[in-house]
XYZ file of C-alpha atoms in Angstrom:
606
model
C 85.089 114.242 76.059
C 85.302 112.418 78.993
C 81.922 112.488 81.346
C 81.946 113.842 84.857
C 83.023 111.358 86.938
C 81.207 109.565 88.790
C 78.321 109.638 85.989
C 76.382 106.595 87.184
C 75.990 107.999 90.572
C 75.122 111.697 89.332
C 72.412 110.229 87.055
C 70.874 107.904 89.913
C 70.553 110.752 91.919
C 68.404 112.855 89.345
C 64.356 112.278 88.578
C 63.320 110.124 87.096
C 66.218 108.228 86.118
C 66.345 107.506 90.037
C 63.515 105.291 89.496
C 65.605 103.008 86.919
C 67.202 99.696 87.740
C 71.042 99.869 88.484
C 71.727 98.351 84.783
C 69.287 100.489 83.084
C 71.014 103.457 84.959
C 74.578 102.099 83.775
C 73.461 101.721 80.256
C 71.882 105.376 80.104
C 75.405 106.709 81.241
C 77.140 104.638 78.609
C 74.858 106.360 75.851
C 75.577 109.780 76.981
C 78.537 112.306 76.246
C 79.315 115.338 78.102
C 79.312 118.891 76.289
C 80.988 121.960 77.986
C 79.973 125.478 77.140
C 81.645 128.678 77.910
C 79.824 131.518 79.780
C 77.302 132.698 76.800
C 77.265 130.017 74.793
C 74.091 128.742 73.543
C 73.303 124.846 73.644
C 70.400 125.768 71.056
C 68.202 128.862 69.729
C 65.147 129.238 68.536
C 64.487 127.457 65.561
C 67.121 124.880 65.756
C 66.694 121.037 65.334
C 66.666 119.650 68.913
C 68.267 116.187 68.733
C 69.012 115.506 72.279
C 67.920 115.920 75.807
C 70.270 118.336 78.110
C 70.952 117.430 81.602
C 72.850 120.415 83.568
C 75.825 118.463 85.345
C 77.774 121.695 86.394
C 76.703 125.435 86.070
C 73.547 127.174 84.957
C 71.574 128.145 81.838
C 69.212 130.634 81.081
C 65.984 130.056 79.068
C 64.226 132.709 76.678
C 61.649 133.006 74.588
C 61.791 133.886 71.020
C 61.038 137.446 71.811
C 64.565 137.021 74.117
C 62.418 137.118 77.299
C 63.782 135.255 80.230
C 61.612 132.272 80.905
C 63.698 130.602 83.740
C 66.790 130.016 85.007
C 68.191 126.238 85.524
C 70.521 124.898 87.558
C 72.352 121.020 87.839
C 70.181 118.268 88.003
C 67.191 120.304 85.772
C 66.851 119.628 82.018
C 65.775 121.052 78.855
C 65.024 120.302 75.293
C 62.477 117.699 75.604
C 59.596 120.172 74.560
C 60.766 120.266 70.959
C 62.206 116.939 70.719
C 58.931 115.052 72.087
C 57.306 116.918 69.698
C 59.703 116.719 66.831
C 59.513 120.259 66.284
C 62.527 122.671 66.010
C 63.297 124.711 68.994
C 60.974 127.657 70.220
C 63.443 128.874 72.855
C 66.961 129.449 73.532
C 69.589 127.821 76.111
C 72.224 129.868 77.034
C 75.051 128.891 79.703
C 75.171 132.271 82.060
C 78.418 130.337 83.618
C 81.041 127.763 82.307
C 78.688 124.808 82.272
C 79.009 121.243 81.662
C 75.761 119.126 79.822
C 74.969 115.609 79.723
C 73.663 114.921 76.435
C 70.996 112.088 76.350
C 70.382 111.210 72.852
C 67.000 111.173 71.460
C 67.197 107.571 70.580
C 68.329 106.640 74.049
C 65.366 108.851 75.909
C 62.687 107.075 73.738
C 64.031 103.740 74.286
C 63.490 104.576 78.149
C 60.052 106.012 77.876
C 58.830 103.020 75.902
C 60.535 100.483 78.473
C 60.020 102.374 82.070
C 56.671 103.542 83.025
C 58.072 106.660 85.798
C 60.270 107.746 82.628
C 56.900 107.570 80.441
C 54.980 109.055 83.012
C 57.830 111.997 83.798
C 57.954 113.282 80.341
C 54.010 112.937 79.712
C 53.229 116.670 80.573
C 49.599 116.146 80.829
C 47.950 116.080 84.185
C 48.302 112.200 85.471
C 45.517 110.406 85.936
C 43.970 109.336 88.871
C 43.311 105.607 89.463
C 40.145 105.902 91.681
C 37.672 107.713 89.364
C 34.487 108.696 91.233
C 33.760 106.038 93.293
C 34.027 106.206 97.113
C 33.741 102.951 97.961
C 37.380 102.379 96.123
C 39.156 105.315 97.933
C 41.796 104.221 100.488
C 40.243 104.461 103.858
C 43.500 107.161 104.871
C 41.266 109.676 102.726
C 38.013 108.945 104.677
C 39.292 108.358 108.091
C 39.137 110.684 111.036
C 43.028 111.142 111.361
C 44.378 111.569 114.932
C 41.274 110.116 116.804
C 40.555 110.966 120.380
C 43.064 108.315 122.772
C 43.576 107.723 125.967
C 46.054 105.573 128.183
C 44.713 102.648 129.748
C 45.083 103.724 133.313
C 42.535 106.570 132.665
C 39.534 106.415 134.755
C 36.207 105.192 132.873
C 34.625 108.209 134.009
C 37.333 110.524 132.868
C 37.152 108.699 129.498
C 33.110 108.916 129.125
C 33.545 112.674 129.969
C 36.164 112.909 127.180
C 33.545 111.353 124.574
C 30.766 113.745 125.477
C 32.648 116.686 125.426
C 33.712 116.084 121.896
C 30.775 114.400 120.790
C 32.479 111.145 119.540
C 31.351 107.594 119.995
C 34.301 105.885 120.608
C 37.760 106.662 122.518
C 40.957 104.721 121.514
C 43.514 103.517 124.296
C 46.932 103.638 123.687
C 50.508 103.841 125.306
C 54.182 104.350 124.529
C 53.752 100.454 123.249
C 50.924 101.501 120.762
C 47.684 101.192 120.026
C 45.906 98.805 122.626
C 42.228 98.941 122.397
C 38.808 100.987 121.712
C 35.836 101.747 124.217
C 32.565 102.757 122.578
C 29.191 103.820 123.902
C 27.814 100.361 123.934
C 30.595 99.426 126.013
C 30.112 102.163 128.038
C 26.172 101.376 128.477
C 26.813 97.308 128.526
C 29.229 97.533 131.100
C 29.528 100.297 133.316
C 25.315 101.097 133.193
C 23.917 98.028 132.700
C 26.493 95.526 134.675
C 27.720 98.278 137.355
C 31.419 98.258 136.564
C 33.094 100.826 138.916
C 33.404 104.405 137.055
C 36.212 104.928 138.717
C 38.448 101.505 137.424
C 40.962 102.045 134.476
C 39.155 102.364 131.140
C 41.609 99.315 130.034
C 39.150 97.057 131.910
C 36.048 97.616 129.603
C 38.052 98.251 126.491
C 38.023 95.554 123.543
C 41.640 94.761 123.224
C 43.005 94.064 119.884
C 40.222 94.908 117.926
C 39.830 94.384 114.288
C 41.745 96.919 112.330
C 42.857 98.053 108.831
C 45.679 99.714 107.523
C 45.787 103.022 105.812
C 45.945 101.491 102.373
C 42.471 99.218 102.560
C 39.724 100.628 100.393
C 36.654 101.990 102.171
C 34.958 98.765 100.642
C 36.692 96.745 102.841
C 35.626 98.964 105.882
C 31.874 98.532 104.600
C 32.333 94.952 104.004
C 33.695 94.611 107.877
C 30.871 96.607 109.481
C 28.409 94.799 107.606
C 29.824 91.063 108.281
C 30.985 91.831 112.063
C 28.023 94.007 112.867
C 30.771 96.772 114.261
C 30.414 100.614 113.668
C 34.454 101.372 114.767
C 37.402 100.630 112.828
C 40.529 101.724 113.963
C 43.244 102.406 111.119
C 46.485 101.405 112.390
C 49.931 100.685 110.656
C 52.142 98.370 113.310
C 51.465 99.678 116.336
C 50.577 103.181 115.113
C 47.026 104.381 115.758
C 46.849 106.752 112.456
C 42.982 107.224 112.682
C 39.126 105.782 112.765
C 36.118 105.246 110.228
C 32.993 105.398 111.569
C 29.531 104.342 110.247
C 28.884 108.200 110.612
C 31.878 109.005 108.808
C 30.438 106.393 105.924
C 26.994 108.072 105.981
C 28.311 111.450 105.971
C 30.700 110.899 103.112
C 27.723 109.303 101.061
C 25.437 111.787 101.816
C 27.218 114.663 101.391
C 27.257 116.121 97.803
C 27.098 119.529 96.328
C 23.495 118.765 95.553
C 22.778 118.039 99.193
C 24.432 121.421 100.080
C 22.692 123.308 97.327
C 19.137 121.922 98.626
C 19.818 122.722 102.300
C 20.808 126.448 101.355
C 17.951 126.646 99.162
C 15.447 126.049 101.726
C 17.143 127.853 104.601
C 14.948 130.170 106.629
C 18.107 132.560 107.731
C 21.883 133.140 107.061
C 22.470 130.973 110.421
C 21.064 127.962 108.939
C 22.698 128.858 105.643
C 25.966 128.925 107.201
C 25.372 125.370 108.804
C 25.320 123.697 105.435
C 28.052 126.181 103.917
C 30.354 125.077 106.508
C 30.260 121.701 105.087
C 32.128 123.242 102.042
C 35.706 122.227 102.929
C 34.426 118.685 103.430
C 32.922 118.605 100.304
C 36.171 119.973 98.462
C 38.071 117.020 100.141
C 35.260 114.431 98.659
C 35.390 116.191 95.268
C 39.289 116.240 94.678
C 39.930 112.710 96.589
C 37.086 110.868 94.241
C 38.887 112.489 90.926
C 36.957 115.160 89.694
C 38.666 117.733 87.574
C 39.285 121.195 89.218
C 36.890 123.107 86.801
C 34.440 120.422 88.102
C 35.179 121.023 91.519
C 35.110 124.837 91.519
C 31.742 124.810 89.370
C 30.090 122.722 92.161
C 31.228 124.729 95.123
C 30.435 127.957 92.910
C 27.207 126.771 92.746
C 26.557 126.732 96.315
C 27.289 130.378 96.254
C 25.271 131.198 93.815
C 22.564 129.297 95.556
C 23.199 131.113 98.781
C 23.228 134.496 96.989
C 19.765 133.877 95.373
C 17.967 132.623 98.380
C 19.459 135.520 100.501
C 17.919 137.935 97.608
C 14.416 136.062 98.360
C 14.761 136.628 101.924
C 16.068 140.320 101.365
C 12.577 140.536 99.226
C 10.395 139.030 101.798
C 12.075 141.315 104.826
C 12.030 144.497 102.547
C 8.918 143.783 100.536
C 9.119 143.896 96.595
C 11.709 146.150 94.544
C 10.708 149.109 93.560
C 11.855 148.344 89.956
C 13.937 145.560 88.340
C 17.281 144.696 89.213
C 19.916 142.309 88.588
C 22.682 140.807 91.017
C 25.785 140.179 89.383
C 28.927 138.168 90.548
C 32.567 139.077 89.412
C 35.891 137.674 90.772
C 36.377 133.786 91.463
C 32.291 133.393 91.812
C 32.003 135.348 88.716
C 34.315 132.619 86.812
C 32.695 129.953 88.863
C 36.255 128.984 89.967
C 35.903 129.095 94.001
C 37.922 126.940 95.929
C 38.040 126.316 99.755
C 38.600 130.091 100.543
C 36.990 132.847 98.947
C 35.664 136.483 99.461
C 32.682 137.724 97.541
C 32.877 140.241 94.967
C 29.630 141.525 93.675
C 27.399 144.519 92.299
C 24.034 145.822 91.416
C 22.477 146.833 88.183
C 19.318 148.819 88.623
C 16.557 149.432 85.854
C 17.378 153.071 84.571
C 13.847 153.776 85.811
C 15.205 153.622 89.325
C 15.190 157.176 90.867
C 17.017 158.586 93.779
C 14.062 157.808 96.206
C 14.530 153.814 95.178
C 18.065 153.578 96.068
C 17.317 153.279 100.010
C 15.750 149.971 98.885
C 18.805 148.438 97.296
C 21.328 149.563 99.797
C 19.473 147.625 102.570
C 18.837 144.565 100.069
C 22.689 144.597 99.531
C 23.691 145.063 102.979
C 21.585 142.016 103.519
C 22.826 139.821 100.980
C 26.352 140.640 101.876
C 25.949 140.303 105.557
C 24.354 136.834 104.735
C 27.314 135.720 102.436
C 29.825 137.072 105.213
C 27.957 134.991 107.675
C 28.123 131.981 105.454
C 31.877 131.986 104.848
C 31.953 134.172 101.791
C 33.987 137.194 103.582
C 33.729 140.945 102.841
C 35.726 141.870 99.927
C 39.293 143.867 101.029
C 38.579 146.025 98.230
C 35.039 146.880 99.064
C 34.130 145.646 95.161
C 30.484 144.913 96.786
C 26.995 145.847 96.028
C 26.703 147.653 99.672
C 29.233 149.969 97.877
C 27.140 152.836 96.273
C 29.481 153.109 93.572
C 28.625 149.566 92.507
C 25.056 149.748 93.046
C 23.688 151.820 90.017
C 21.480 151.923 87.296
C 22.306 150.589 83.890
C 22.989 154.076 82.159
C 25.708 154.413 84.874
C 27.105 151.182 84.136
C 27.580 152.143 80.571
C 29.293 155.502 81.627
C 31.234 153.339 83.817
C 32.971 151.154 80.909
C 32.691 153.793 78.579
C 34.838 156.057 80.728
C 37.340 153.231 81.546
C 37.856 151.940 77.671
C 38.296 155.567 76.643
C 40.625 156.727 79.554
C 42.575 153.258 80.781
C 44.223 154.855 83.599
C 46.020 152.268 86.141
C 42.426 152.154 88.296
C 40.498 151.820 84.764
C 42.471 148.595 84.304
C 41.989 147.460 87.620
C 38.507 147.853 87.715
C 37.650 146.722 83.972
C 39.884 143.720 84.760
C 37.256 142.797 87.874
C 34.242 143.795 85.810
C 34.922 141.855 82.528
C 34.306 138.821 84.684
C 30.746 139.944 85.795
C 27.885 137.131 85.776
C 24.467 137.463 86.360
C 23.331 135.759 89.491
C 19.793 136.673 90.423
C 16.940 139.461 88.905
C 16.286 140.770 85.285
C 18.920 139.013 83.144
C 17.833 141.089 80.514
C 19.887 143.930 82.329
C 23.408 143.225 81.160
C 23.040 141.253 78.069
C 23.087 144.233 75.977
C 25.903 145.937 78.518
C 28.474 142.951 77.951
C 27.981 142.766 73.919
C 28.451 146.398 73.694
C 31.251 146.514 75.753
C 33.014 143.663 74.320
C 32.859 145.400 71.112
C 33.793 148.598 71.964
C 36.965 147.435 74.249
C 38.152 145.102 71.242
C 37.977 148.085 68.690
C 40.083 150.352 71.010
C 43.764 149.260 70.611
C 45.306 151.575 73.356
C 42.795 149.742 75.952
C 43.562 146.663 74.805
C 47.386 147.271 74.858
C 46.842 148.669 78.413
C 44.882 145.273 79.612
C 47.303 143.591 78.005
C 50.024 145.322 80.168
C 48.046 144.845 83.085
C 47.496 141.224 82.794
C 51.765 140.724 82.837
C 51.458 142.512 86.208
C 51.339 138.949 87.959
C 54.342 136.601 87.057
C 54.719 133.003 87.141
C 57.229 132.297 89.950
C 59.924 131.084 87.816
C 63.306 131.862 89.265
C 67.008 129.892 90.688
C 65.276 127.787 93.234
C 65.470 124.591 91.297
C 63.223 126.640 88.642
C 60.918 127.841 91.224
C 60.943 131.285 92.915
C 59.485 131.239 96.197
C 58.270 134.273 98.352
C 61.742 135.951 99.827
C 60.619 137.035 103.481
C 57.146 137.611 105.606
C 55.076 135.044 106.723
C 55.043 133.135 103.521
C 58.720 132.878 103.099
C 59.966 130.474 101.054
C 56.585 129.506 99.470
C 54.729 129.862 95.954
C 51.668 131.661 96.129
C 49.284 129.455 93.974
C 46.840 132.039 93.298
C 48.435 135.432 92.730
C 51.099 133.679 90.710
C 49.648 130.643 89.927
C 46.325 131.014 88.516
C 45.711 134.265 88.326
C 48.301 135.011 85.233
C 46.169 132.127 83.409
C 42.785 134.141 84.657
C 44.539 137.507 83.011
C 45.327 135.697 79.886
C 42.345 134.009 79.656
C 40.278 137.641 79.928
C 42.580 139.520 77.265
C 41.852 136.393 74.413
C 38.300 137.234 75.449
C 38.554 140.730 74.683
C 40.922 140.444 71.833
C 38.076 137.567 70.573
C 34.670 139.319 71.790
C 34.079 136.076 73.691
C 31.202 135.639 75.906
C 32.545 133.057 78.408
C 33.749 134.077 81.645
C 35.140 131.041 83.145
C 38.813 131.256 82.568
C 38.891 127.266 80.945
C 35.819 128.200 78.821
C 37.895 131.498 77.864
C 41.082 129.311 76.571
C 38.927 127.098 74.532
C 36.672 129.577 72.957
C 39.851 131.276 72.110
C 41.345 128.180 70.472
C 38.331 127.691 68.441
C 38.425 131.426 67.310
C 42.030 131.559 66.386
C 42.579 133.992 68.855
C 45.409 131.573 70.358
C 47.247 129.111 67.889
C 46.145 125.403 68.595
C 49.126 124.325 69.901
C 50.153 127.430 72.280
C 46.526 126.630 73.217
C 46.820 123.432 74.160
C 49.955 123.847 76.308
C 48.096 126.513 78.338
C 45.089 124.526 78.877
C 47.373 121.712 80.098
C 49.558 124.141 82.107
C 46.501 125.953 83.658
C 44.877 122.660 84.587
C 48.377 121.370 86.411
C 48.172 124.442 88.216
C 44.736 124.448 89.242
C 44.892 121.066 90.442
C 47.761 121.605 92.492
C 46.192 124.308 94.359
C 43.244 122.332 95.065
C 45.054 119.190 96.076
C 47.024 121.753 98.421
C 43.836 122.691 99.993
C 42.421 119.491 100.694
C 45.603 118.562 102.568
C 45.098 121.736 104.636
C 41.761 120.665 105.405
C 42.651 117.407 106.267
C 45.449 118.849 108.923
C 42.550 120.571 110.155
C 43.834 123.911 109.165
C 42.081 127.015 106.832
C 42.668 126.348 103.105
C 44.783 128.725 101.789
C 46.875 129.534 98.531
C 50.487 129.485 99.636
C 52.657 125.892 99.369
C 55.906 125.534 100.044
C 57.467 123.515 97.154
C 59.484 121.392 99.360
C 56.342 119.409 99.914
C 56.067 118.374 96.470
C 57.979 115.168 94.832
C 60.603 116.003 92.278
C 58.165 114.906 89.715
C 55.394 117.350 90.931
C 58.056 119.941 91.157
C 59.533 119.575 87.978
C 55.829 119.492 85.812
C 54.808 122.532 87.946
C 58.105 124.313 86.971
C 57.324 123.549 83.234
C 53.489 124.322 83.366
C 54.584 128.148 84.619
C 57.291 128.385 81.743
C 54.330 127.587 79.326
C 52.132 130.611 81.191
C 55.406 132.819 80.989
C 55.689 132.321 77.028
C 52.240 132.672 76.526
C 52.720 135.946 78.479
C 55.763 136.934 76.335
C 53.856 136.454 73.443
C 50.968 138.627 73.814
C 53.182 141.271 75.588
C 55.745 141.405 72.868
C 52.978 142.442 70.379
C 52.924 139.235 68.239
C 49.510 138.141 69.797
C 49.038 134.308 70.812
C 49.744 132.915 67.475
C 53.238 133.668 67.111
């Protein structure tokens, strides 16, 4: 069958074939054939042997799973079939044309040759998270990740006194000089002292008269080690980062010292020694920069979120200790627990607080005032440190969540016995409880008994599964990704609610089904595979998908911090490369597949 013309140009516009040399694209076009399908006709179905990769040239295809649940709608330039092909498996999905369509059929042998011969193609079809080249060594980072972007600058004709005033007001040790022609020079505090204060230079003269013209600069791709070597060799403390004539940023000795000193252990140490919430807040204010450093130096997402959560745990325990110093010793034993992202040890650059108090059954009505005061003291301190109050009031300051152990047992028994929508929501939150400070013996038996009772109640489990499917991955018509249609976040993806939360919910269901103790999502998925709650292949896919989604979220927040904005969860997919969008879409497809498996009643082993 004749191929759609011009095929070579079409393939050259499709990622990853756009990275191939011209002769390789022509060879690929010669090896392909066209296949036309009518609306309703399937390219392949579940159980079929897949022997080719299919690239959509015209039309659209619906991808469904074994239960017939729609996973995604794909349009021109999208491809499918690689999952089964690369694993040498029969198809686990059905691809059906929803309109008259034309497919470009890439034979398996041709695809494997491309993967073997061309790194960009191999990288594209490797569904694991791409490795990061820099490891965990600060010195090997490119300076563009460390520099202060858009540094303070002024035109050459600016009076020296005005430049000095700007440096004072911004608490900076240098100011760059630039005009329409580009970067011209730099003035440092040393220049101000030696040339103005000591030599008596006219403070009303233009700043260009005391600047260091054409100073030593580096490009954005230089390494931090280059900065270190130059500063030591030339005995300078400021290096502008310039590309062409454009000033991009600056790196100072202070930047290097701060980056080398900044660590989760340093912040934890300062928080643990804080005399009050204000001092604590000065330490936690550095969490966004810690997030940047941890992600930029190649740490895995679960390591980053664990280290950031450790700071919140320390802040909570220090506030509990300060509360006891102010209020006196507690009248009965108690346990402060976190739920939500802190409970799962999955905090990122933006987190609210979700917590509760379990009190000894010896607590009487007269003791409640003490614990209400303690809860208020700690919650207000956490808010001061940037962990804002929970919008849903899931906090120990709410009397409902500050109760003796016997009441907590009644809560869980009632939720399990009558899983109405509120019970499902509350149980979902409370199944993520993790002890933070106090008598942990108050929780151990409660957790074990609750998991046993919940997993044994098939009606409750079914309701929890149904509740876990309320948050769906954002799959749709836009290159396979469905963005928000209106409001402040129009045309964006919610990487929390529609990204990580569906996996969090699946992990919670698996933990319930297998009576698994871990609370962290990744640990739950690994435990579910080990316990046979989820199949090895399904679990491996879901772990890879979760890793990619969670890492994409963290990298997005890092870009926001570097841009000087508050980190959040909404991402415009146009900011991603074709490679990143394609892999993110595939990750969402995996999540959707696992949701469908659980929701169809087949469990996770189907």
